[in-house]
PDB file of C-alpha atoms in Angstrom:
ATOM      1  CA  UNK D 577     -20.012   5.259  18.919  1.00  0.00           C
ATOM      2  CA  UNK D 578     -18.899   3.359  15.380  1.00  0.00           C
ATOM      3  CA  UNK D 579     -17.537   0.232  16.149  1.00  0.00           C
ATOM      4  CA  UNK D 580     -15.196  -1.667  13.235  1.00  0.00           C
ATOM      5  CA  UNK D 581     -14.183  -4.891  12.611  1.00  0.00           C
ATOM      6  CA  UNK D 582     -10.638  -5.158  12.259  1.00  0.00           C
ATOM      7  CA  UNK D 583      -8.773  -7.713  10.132  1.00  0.00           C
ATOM      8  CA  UNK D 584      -9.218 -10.006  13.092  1.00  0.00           C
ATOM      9  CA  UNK D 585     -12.805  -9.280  13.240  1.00  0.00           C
ATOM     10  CA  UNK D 586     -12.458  -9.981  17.617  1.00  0.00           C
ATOM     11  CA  UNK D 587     -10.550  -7.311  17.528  1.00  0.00           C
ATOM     12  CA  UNK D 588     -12.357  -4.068  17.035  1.00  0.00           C
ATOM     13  CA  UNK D 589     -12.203  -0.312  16.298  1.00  0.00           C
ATOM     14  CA  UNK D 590     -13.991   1.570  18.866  1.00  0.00           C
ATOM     15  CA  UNK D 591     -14.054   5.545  17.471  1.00  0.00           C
ATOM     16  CA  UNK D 592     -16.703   7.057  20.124  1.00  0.00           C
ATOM     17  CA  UNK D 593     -19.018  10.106  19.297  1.00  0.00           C
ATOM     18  CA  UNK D 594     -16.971  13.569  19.745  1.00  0.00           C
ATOM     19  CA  UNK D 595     -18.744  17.082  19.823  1.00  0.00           C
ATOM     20  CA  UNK D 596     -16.439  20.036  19.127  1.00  0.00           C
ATOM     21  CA  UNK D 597     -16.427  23.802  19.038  1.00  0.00           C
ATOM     22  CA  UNK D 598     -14.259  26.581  19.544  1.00  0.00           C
ATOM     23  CA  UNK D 599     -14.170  25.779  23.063  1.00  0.00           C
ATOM     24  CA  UNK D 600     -12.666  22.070  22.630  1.00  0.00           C
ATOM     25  CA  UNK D 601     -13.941  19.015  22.688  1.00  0.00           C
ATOM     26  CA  UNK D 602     -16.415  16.760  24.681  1.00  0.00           C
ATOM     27  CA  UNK D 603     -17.022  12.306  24.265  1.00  0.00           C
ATOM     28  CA  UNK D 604     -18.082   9.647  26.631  1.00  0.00           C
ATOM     29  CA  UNK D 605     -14.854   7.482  26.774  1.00  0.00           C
ATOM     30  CA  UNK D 606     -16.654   4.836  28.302  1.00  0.00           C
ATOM     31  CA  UNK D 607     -20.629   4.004  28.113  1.00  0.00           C
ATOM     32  CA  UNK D 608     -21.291   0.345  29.593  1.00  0.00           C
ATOM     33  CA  UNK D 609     -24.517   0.288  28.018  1.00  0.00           C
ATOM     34  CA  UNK D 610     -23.078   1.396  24.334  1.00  0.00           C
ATOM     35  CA  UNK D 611     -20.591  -1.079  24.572  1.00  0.00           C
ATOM     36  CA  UNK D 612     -22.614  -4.081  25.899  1.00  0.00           C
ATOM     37  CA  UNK D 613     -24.547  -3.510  22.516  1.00  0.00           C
ATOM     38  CA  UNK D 614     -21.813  -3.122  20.048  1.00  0.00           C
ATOM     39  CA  UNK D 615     -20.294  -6.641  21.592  1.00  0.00           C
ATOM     40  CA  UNK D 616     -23.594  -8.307  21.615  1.00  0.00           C
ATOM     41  CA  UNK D 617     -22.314  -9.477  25.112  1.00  0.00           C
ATOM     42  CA  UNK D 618     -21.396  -7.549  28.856  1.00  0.00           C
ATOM     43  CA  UNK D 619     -18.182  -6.844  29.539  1.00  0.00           C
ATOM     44  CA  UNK D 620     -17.352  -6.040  32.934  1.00  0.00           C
ATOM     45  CA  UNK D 621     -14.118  -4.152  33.822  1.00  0.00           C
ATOM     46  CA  UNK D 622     -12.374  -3.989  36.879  1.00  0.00           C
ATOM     47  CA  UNK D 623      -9.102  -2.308  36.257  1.00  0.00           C
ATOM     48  CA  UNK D 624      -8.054   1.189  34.982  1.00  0.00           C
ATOM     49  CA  UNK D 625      -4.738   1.321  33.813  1.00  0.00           C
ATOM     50  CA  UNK D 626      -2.820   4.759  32.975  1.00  0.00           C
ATOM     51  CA  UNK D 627       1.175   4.470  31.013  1.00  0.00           C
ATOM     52  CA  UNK D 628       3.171   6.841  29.962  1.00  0.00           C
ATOM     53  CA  UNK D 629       6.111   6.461  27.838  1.00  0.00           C
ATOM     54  CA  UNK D 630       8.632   8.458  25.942  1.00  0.00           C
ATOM     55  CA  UNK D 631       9.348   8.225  22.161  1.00  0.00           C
ATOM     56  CA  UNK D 632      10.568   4.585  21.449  1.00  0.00           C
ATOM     57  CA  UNK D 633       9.373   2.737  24.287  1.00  0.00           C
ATOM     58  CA  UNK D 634       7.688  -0.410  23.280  1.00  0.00           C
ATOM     59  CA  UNK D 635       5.888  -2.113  25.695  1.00  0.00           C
ATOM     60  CA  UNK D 636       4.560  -6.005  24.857  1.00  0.00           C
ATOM     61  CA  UNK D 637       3.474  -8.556  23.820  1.00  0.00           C
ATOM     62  CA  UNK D 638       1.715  -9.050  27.264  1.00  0.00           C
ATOM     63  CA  UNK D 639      -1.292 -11.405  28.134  1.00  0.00           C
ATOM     64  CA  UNK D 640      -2.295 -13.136  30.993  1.00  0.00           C
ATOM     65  CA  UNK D 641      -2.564 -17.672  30.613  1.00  0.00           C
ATOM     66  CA  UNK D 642      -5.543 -18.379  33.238  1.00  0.00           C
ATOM     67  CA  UNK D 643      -7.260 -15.393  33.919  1.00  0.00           C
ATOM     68  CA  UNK D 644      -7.054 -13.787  30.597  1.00  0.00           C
ATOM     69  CA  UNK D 645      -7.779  -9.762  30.263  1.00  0.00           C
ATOM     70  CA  UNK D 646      -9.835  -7.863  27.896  1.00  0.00           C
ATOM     71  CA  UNK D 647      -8.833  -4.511  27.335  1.00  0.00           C
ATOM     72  CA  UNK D 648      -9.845  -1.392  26.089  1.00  0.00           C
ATOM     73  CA  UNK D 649      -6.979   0.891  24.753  1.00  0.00           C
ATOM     74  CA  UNK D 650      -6.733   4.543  24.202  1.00  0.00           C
ATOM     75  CA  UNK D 651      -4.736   7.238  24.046  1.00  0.00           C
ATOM     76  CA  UNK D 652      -4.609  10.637  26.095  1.00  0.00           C
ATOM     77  CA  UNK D 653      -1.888  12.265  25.008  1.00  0.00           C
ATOM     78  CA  UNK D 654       0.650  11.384  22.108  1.00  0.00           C
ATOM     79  CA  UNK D 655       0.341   8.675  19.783  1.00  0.00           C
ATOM     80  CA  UNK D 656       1.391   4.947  19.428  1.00  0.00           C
ATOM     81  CA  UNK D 657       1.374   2.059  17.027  1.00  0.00           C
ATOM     82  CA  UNK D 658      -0.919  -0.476  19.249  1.00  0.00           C
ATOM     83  CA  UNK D 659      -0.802  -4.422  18.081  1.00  0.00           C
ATOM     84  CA  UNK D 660      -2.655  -7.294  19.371  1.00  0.00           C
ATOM     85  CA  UNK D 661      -1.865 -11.159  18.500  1.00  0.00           C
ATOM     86  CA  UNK D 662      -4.030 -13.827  18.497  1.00  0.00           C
ATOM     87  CA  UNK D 663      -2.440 -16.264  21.140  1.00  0.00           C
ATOM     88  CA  UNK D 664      -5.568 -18.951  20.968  1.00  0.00           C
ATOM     89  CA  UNK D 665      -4.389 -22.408  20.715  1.00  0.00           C
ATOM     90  CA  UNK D 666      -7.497 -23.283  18.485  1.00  0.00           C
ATOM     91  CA  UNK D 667      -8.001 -20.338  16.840  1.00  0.00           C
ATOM     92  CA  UNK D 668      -7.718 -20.141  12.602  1.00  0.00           C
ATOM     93  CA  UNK D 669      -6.031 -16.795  13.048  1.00  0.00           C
ATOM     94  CA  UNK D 670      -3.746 -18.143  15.542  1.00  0.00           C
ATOM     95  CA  UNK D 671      -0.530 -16.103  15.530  1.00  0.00           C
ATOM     96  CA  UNK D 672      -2.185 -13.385  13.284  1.00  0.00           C
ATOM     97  CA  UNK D 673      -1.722  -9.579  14.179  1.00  0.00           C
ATOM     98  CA  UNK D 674      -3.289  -6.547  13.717  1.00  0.00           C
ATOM     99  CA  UNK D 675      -1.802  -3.022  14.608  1.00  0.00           C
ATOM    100  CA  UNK D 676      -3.752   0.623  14.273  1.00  0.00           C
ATOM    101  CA  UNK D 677      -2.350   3.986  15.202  1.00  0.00           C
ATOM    102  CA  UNK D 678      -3.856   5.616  18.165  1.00  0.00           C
ATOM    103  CA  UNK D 679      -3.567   9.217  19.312  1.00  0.00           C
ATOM    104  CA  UNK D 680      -5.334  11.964  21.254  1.00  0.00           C
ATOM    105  CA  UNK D 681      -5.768  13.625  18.003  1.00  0.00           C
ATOM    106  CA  UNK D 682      -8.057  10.648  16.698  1.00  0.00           C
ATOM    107  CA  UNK D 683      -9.787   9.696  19.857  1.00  0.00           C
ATOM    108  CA  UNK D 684      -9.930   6.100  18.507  1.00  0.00           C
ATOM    109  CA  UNK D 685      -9.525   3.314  20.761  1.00  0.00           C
ATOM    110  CA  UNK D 686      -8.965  -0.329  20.322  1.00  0.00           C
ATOM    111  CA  UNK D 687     -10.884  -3.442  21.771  1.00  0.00           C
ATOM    112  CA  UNK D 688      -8.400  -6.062  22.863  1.00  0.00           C
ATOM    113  CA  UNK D 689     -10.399  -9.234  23.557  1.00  0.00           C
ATOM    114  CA  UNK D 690      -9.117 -11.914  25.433  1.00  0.00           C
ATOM    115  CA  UNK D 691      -7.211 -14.727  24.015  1.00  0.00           C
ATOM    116  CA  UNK D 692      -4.378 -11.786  22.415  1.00  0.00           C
ATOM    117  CA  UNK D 693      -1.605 -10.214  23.505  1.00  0.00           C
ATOM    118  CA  UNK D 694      -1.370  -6.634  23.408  1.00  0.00           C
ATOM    119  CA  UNK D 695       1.307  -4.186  23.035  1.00  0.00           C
ATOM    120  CA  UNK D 696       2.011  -0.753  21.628  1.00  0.00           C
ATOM    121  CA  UNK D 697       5.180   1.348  20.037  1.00  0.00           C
ATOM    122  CA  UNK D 698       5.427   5.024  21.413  1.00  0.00           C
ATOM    123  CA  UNK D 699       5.645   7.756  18.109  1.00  0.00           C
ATOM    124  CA  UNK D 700       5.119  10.835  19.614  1.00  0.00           C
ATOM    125  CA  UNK D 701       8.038  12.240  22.161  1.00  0.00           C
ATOM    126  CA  UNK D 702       5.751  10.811  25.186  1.00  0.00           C
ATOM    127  CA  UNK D 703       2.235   9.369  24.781  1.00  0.00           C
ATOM    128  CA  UNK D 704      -0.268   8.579  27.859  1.00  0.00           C
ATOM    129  CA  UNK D 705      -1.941   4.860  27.424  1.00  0.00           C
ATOM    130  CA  UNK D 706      -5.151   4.331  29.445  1.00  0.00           C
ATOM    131  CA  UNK D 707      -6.914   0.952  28.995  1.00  0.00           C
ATOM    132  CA  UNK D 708      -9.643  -0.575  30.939  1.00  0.00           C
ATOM    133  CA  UNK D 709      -9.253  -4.509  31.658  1.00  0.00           C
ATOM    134  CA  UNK D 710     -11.764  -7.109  32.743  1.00  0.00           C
ATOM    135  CA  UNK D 711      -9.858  -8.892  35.349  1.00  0.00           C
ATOM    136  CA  UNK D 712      -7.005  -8.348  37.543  1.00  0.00           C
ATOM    137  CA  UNK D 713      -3.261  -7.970  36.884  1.00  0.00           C
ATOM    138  CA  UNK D 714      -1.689 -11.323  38.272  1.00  0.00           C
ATOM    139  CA  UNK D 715       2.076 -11.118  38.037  1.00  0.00           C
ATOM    140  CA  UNK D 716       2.630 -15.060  38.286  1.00  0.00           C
ATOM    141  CA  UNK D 717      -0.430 -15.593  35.567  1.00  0.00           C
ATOM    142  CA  UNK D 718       1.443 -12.963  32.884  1.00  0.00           C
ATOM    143  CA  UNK D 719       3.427 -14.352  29.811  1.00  0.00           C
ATOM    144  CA  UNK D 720       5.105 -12.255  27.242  1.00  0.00           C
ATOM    145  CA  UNK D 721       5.704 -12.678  23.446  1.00  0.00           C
ATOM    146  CA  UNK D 722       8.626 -11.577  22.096  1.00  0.00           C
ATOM    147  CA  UNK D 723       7.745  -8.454  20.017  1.00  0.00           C
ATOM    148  CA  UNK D 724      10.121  -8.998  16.952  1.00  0.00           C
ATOM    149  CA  UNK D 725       9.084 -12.510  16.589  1.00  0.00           C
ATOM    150  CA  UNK D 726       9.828 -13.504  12.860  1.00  0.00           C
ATOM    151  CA  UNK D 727       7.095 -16.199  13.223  1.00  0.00           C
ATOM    152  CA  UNK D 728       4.388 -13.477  13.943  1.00  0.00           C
ATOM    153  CA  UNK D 729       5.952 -10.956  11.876  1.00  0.00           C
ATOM    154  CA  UNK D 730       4.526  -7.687  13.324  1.00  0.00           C
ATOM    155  CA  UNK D 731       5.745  -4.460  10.922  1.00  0.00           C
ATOM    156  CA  UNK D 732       6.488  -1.929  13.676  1.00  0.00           C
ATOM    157  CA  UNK D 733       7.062   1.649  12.479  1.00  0.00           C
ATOM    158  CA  UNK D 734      10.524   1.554  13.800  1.00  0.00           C
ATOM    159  CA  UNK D 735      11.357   4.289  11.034  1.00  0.00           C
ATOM    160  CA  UNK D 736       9.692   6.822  12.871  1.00  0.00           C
ATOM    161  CA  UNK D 737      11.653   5.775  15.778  1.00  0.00           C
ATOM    162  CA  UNK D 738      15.182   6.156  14.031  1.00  0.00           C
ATOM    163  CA  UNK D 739      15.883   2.391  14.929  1.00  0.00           C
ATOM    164  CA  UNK D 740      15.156  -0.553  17.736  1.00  0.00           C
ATOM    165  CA  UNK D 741      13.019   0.009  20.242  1.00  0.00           C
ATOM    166  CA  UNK D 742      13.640   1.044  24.348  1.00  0.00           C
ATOM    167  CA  UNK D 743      12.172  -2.448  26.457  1.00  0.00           C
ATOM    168  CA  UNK D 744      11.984  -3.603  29.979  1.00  0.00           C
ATOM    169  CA  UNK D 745      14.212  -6.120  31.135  1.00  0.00           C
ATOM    170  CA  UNK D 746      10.965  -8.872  30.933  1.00  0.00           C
ATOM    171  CA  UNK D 747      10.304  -7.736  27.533  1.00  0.00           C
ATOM    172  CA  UNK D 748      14.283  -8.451  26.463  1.00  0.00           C
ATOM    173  CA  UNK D 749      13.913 -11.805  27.126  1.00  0.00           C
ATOM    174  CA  UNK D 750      10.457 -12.523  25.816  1.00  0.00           C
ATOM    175  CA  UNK D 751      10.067 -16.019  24.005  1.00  0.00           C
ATOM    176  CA  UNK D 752       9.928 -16.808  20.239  1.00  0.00           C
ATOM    177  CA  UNK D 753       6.583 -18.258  19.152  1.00  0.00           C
ATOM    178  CA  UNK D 754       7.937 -21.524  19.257  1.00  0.00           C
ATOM    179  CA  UNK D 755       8.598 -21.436  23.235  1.00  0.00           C
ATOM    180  CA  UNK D 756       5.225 -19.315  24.027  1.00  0.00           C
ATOM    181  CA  UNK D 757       2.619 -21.195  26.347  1.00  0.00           C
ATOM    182  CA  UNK D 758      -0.598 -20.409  24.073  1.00  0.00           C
ATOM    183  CA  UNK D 759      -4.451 -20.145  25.370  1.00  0.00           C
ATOM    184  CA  UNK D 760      -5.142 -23.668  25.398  1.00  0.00           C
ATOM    185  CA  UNK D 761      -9.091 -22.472  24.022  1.00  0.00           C
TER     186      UNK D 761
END
């Protein structure tokens, strides 16, 4: 597994070890042991989560205030712009971004620590989103960021979307930076 520092070096590249021949492809997805050593520290997940999403769908900027989640993103089938923000109160990168394409075809996933939000633009016609979280979903603990917030200024590849993006009702009314209840760490 190669492990890379993104521009928000908490943030990481995770592109796992992939052996292929004529008959396909096998990797190890997930290897607790591998992981614990390219973090320095144990992560412990408890949640499996699975998505899918046509073409357009933009699902985000999620995080949870009290019970913040790690997650580990990837994607089975399809491809999608994912972003994560750093929502820490004291952190010098505070409102920062950082966004990476990830598809079946390049196996790469993306380390979400907590303390960011998290979201992701669907490219392909439908993509498949599996990402592995270290606590619970809590629907009363979850805030959202809106995703076109000028203050954050994420670039989403809306061109290869022909235009604005398909969002849940929640995700409509997201707040603006300005209104957003931060990690107080």
């Amino acid at each position: 597994m190669q492990v890379t520092p993104t521009r928000l070096p908490e943030v990481l590249l995770v592109e796992p070890r992939v052996a292929s021949d004529a008959r396909g492809f096998f990797m190890e997805s997930w290897n607790q042991r591998d992981f614990d050593a390219a973090l320095g520290t144990s992560v412990g997940f408890v949640q499996d989560n699975h998505s899918r999403s046509s073409r357009g769908v933009l699902r985000g900027l999620h995080y949870q205030l009290t019970r913040p989640q790690a997650k580990l993103v990837r994607v089975a089938s399809g491809r999608v712009f994912d972003v994560a923000v750093d929502v820490r109160q004291s952190s010098p990168r505070r409102g920062q971004w950082v966004g990476v394409e990830l598809s079946a075809d390049n196996r790469r996933q993306l380390w979400v620590p907590a303390g960011f939000a998290h979201g992701f633009l669907v490219l392909s016609e439908q993509a498949d989103v599996l990402y592995k979280a270290s606590d619970y979903y809590d629907p009363s603990d979850e805030r959202i960021l809106a995703w076109d917030d000028p203050h954050v200024g994420i670039a989403w590849p809306l061109h290869e979307i022909g235009g604005r993006p398909t969002l849940s009702a929640k995700d409509q009314v997201a707040p603006r930076w300005e209104a957003a209840q931060l990690y107080p760490w």
